[in-house]
mmCIF file of C-alpha atoms in Angstrom:
data_model
loop_
_atom_site.group_PDB
_atom_site.id
_atom_site.type_symbol
_atom_site.label_atom_id
_atom_site.label_comp_id
_atom_site.label_asym_id
_atom_site.label_seq_id
_atom_site.Cartn_x
_atom_site.Cartn_y
_atom_site.Cartn_z
ATOM 1 C CA MET A 1 0.000 0.000 0.000
ATOM 2 C CA ASP A 2 1.320 3.420 -0.941
ATOM 3 C CA THR A 3 1.252 5.550 2.234
ATOM 4 C CA LYS A 4 2.320 8.874 0.697
ATOM 5 C CA ASN A 5 -1.197 10.306 0.968
ATOM 6 C CA TYR A 6 -1.982 8.926 4.429
ATOM 7 C CA ARG A 7 -0.961 9.885 7.930
ATOM 8 C CA VAL A 8 1.310 7.218 9.348
ATOM 9 C CA THR A 9 2.600 6.086 12.723
ATOM 10 C CA ILE A 10 6.238 6.462 13.739
ATOM 11 C CA GLN A 11 6.789 2.973 12.315
ATOM 12 C CA GLY A 12 5.420 4.005 8.916
ATOM 13 C CA GLU A 13 2.100 2.151 9.221
ATOM 14 C CA PRO A 14 -1.105 3.919 8.116
ATOM 15 C CA ILE A 15 -3.190 5.142 11.039
ATOM 16 C CA LYS A 16 -5.988 2.687 11.777
ATOM 17 C CA GLU A 17 -9.598 3.673 12.350
ATOM 18 C CA ASP A 18 -9.408 2.728 16.027
ATOM 19 C CA GLU A 19 -6.223 4.743 16.713
ATOM 20 C CA LYS A 20 -6.511 6.926 19.792
ATOM 21 C CA PHE A 21 -5.498 10.581 19.482
ATOM 22 C CA LEU A 22 -3.941 12.232 22.542
ATOM 23 C CA LYS A 23 -4.058 15.933 23.362
ATOM 24 C CA VAL A 24 -0.973 17.597 24.791
ATOM 25 C CA LYS A 25 -2.390 17.500 28.343
ATOM 26 C CA ASP A 26 -2.831 13.724 27.999
ATOM 27 C CA VAL A 27 0.713 13.303 26.697
ATOM 28 C CA VAL A 28 2.074 15.386 29.584
ATOM 29 C CA GLU A 29 0.213 13.142 32.039
ATOM 30 C CA PHE A 30 1.146 9.814 30.395
ATOM 31 C CA CYS A 31 4.814 10.686 29.891
ATOM 32 C CA CYS A 32 5.324 12.643 33.135
ATOM 33 C CA ILE A 33 7.159 15.442 31.356
ATOM 34 C CA SER A 34 6.267 19.090 30.858
ATOM 35 C CA ARG A 35 4.799 20.567 27.701
ATOM 36 C CA PRO A 36 7.969 22.586 26.944
ATOM 37 C CA MET A 37 10.065 19.428 27.390
ATOM 38 C CA ILE A 38 7.869 17.586 24.884
ATOM 39 C CA TYR A 39 8.567 20.217 22.238
ATOM 40 C CA LYS A 40 12.271 20.348 23.145
ATOM 41 C CA LEU A 41 12.557 16.566 22.732
ATOM 42 C CA MET A 42 10.589 16.733 19.463
ATOM 43 C CA GLU A 43 13.016 19.326 18.125
ATOM 44 C CA ALA A 44 15.911 16.979 18.971
ATOM 45 C CA ASN A 45 14.077 14.036 17.295
ATOM 46 C CA LYS A 46 13.822 12.286 20.657
ATOM 47 C CA PHE A 47 10.011 12.316 20.842
ATOM 48 C CA PRO A 48 7.265 11.328 18.393
ATOM 49 C CA PRO A 49 6.056 14.109 16.124
ATOM 50 C CA CYS A 50 2.667 15.677 16.640
ATOM 51 C CA HIS A 51 -0.026 15.737 13.983
ATOM 52 C CA ARG A 52 -2.214 18.727 13.155
ATOM 53 C CA ILE A 53 -5.812 18.586 12.032
ATOM 54 C CA SER A 54 -7.981 21.698 11.805
ATOM 55 C CA GLY A 55 -5.496 23.671 13.893
ATOM 56 C CA ARG A 56 -5.471 21.128 16.720
ATOM 57 C CA VAL A 57 -2.350 19.293 17.801
ATOM 58 C CA PHE A 58 -2.407 15.655 18.803
ATOM 59 C CA TRP A 59 -0.171 12.606 19.130
ATOM 60 C CA LEU A 60 -0.929 9.020 18.265
ATOM 61 C CA ALA A 61 -1.273 6.743 21.290
ATOM 62 C CA THR A 62 0.695 4.085 19.398
ATOM 63 C CA ASP A 63 3.653 6.445 18.979
ATOM 64 C CA ILE A 64 3.542 7.562 22.611
ATOM 65 C CA ASN A 65 3.465 3.966 23.833
ATOM 66 C CA ILE A 66 6.525 3.172 21.711
ATOM 67 C CA TRP A 67 8.335 6.206 23.171
ATOM 68 C CA ARG A 68 7.364 5.211 26.731
ATOM 69 C CA SER A 69 8.859 1.758 26.206
ATOM 70 C CA MET A 70 12.372 3.135 25.586
ATOM 71 C CA THR A 71 14.712 5.918 26.653
ATOM 72 C CA PRO A 72 14.786 9.150 24.627
ATOM 73 C CA GLU A 73 18.294 8.253 23.427
ATOM 74 C CA HIS A 74 17.212 4.798 22.260
ATOM 75 C CA PHE A 75 14.170 6.368 20.563
ATOM 76 C CA HIS A 76 16.494 8.823 18.804
ATOM 77 C CA ASN A 77 18.818 6.018 17.702
ATOM 78 C CA GLN A 78 15.914 4.064 16.241
ATOM 79 C CA PHE A 79 13.762 6.854 14.770
ATOM 80 C CA GLY A 80 15.868 10.059 14.775
ATOM 81 C CA LYS A 81 17.175 9.884 11.203
ATOM 82 C CA LYS A 82 13.712 9.106 9.856
ATOM 83 C CA LEU A 83 12.159 12.011 11.786
ATOM 84 C CA LYS A 84 14.866 14.403 10.633
ATOM 85 C CA ALA A 85 14.350 13.374 7.000
ATOM 86 C CA GLN A 86 10.580 13.835 7.352
ATOM 87 C CA ALA A 87 11.048 17.294 8.858
ATOM 88 C CA GLU A 88 13.439 18.335 6.098
ATOM 89 C CA GLY A 89 11.051 16.992 3.468
ATOM 90 C CA ALA A 90 8.135 18.916 4.970
ATOM 91 C CA ALA A 91 10.173 22.134 5.079
ATOM 92 C CA ALA A 92 11.151 21.878 1.411
#
């Protein structure tokens, strides 16, 4: 399946219909880190990217659960290059 036109999880899988979307306050609570720290880690490619729909920001529960299962450094080692390439592609 070509996923270019679909939103995907951090692992590159298309988002499923039953995927849970988390608001920033939920992510802060689940991850036990502050909102500014979330954005700081995202900038360093050590946290899953947020998605925007109609001006609202949310994270995929699947991505957050993956992040919670590893350290930020391990997350960066596994997904950092991919996230950086996605960010550069979106900026171009």
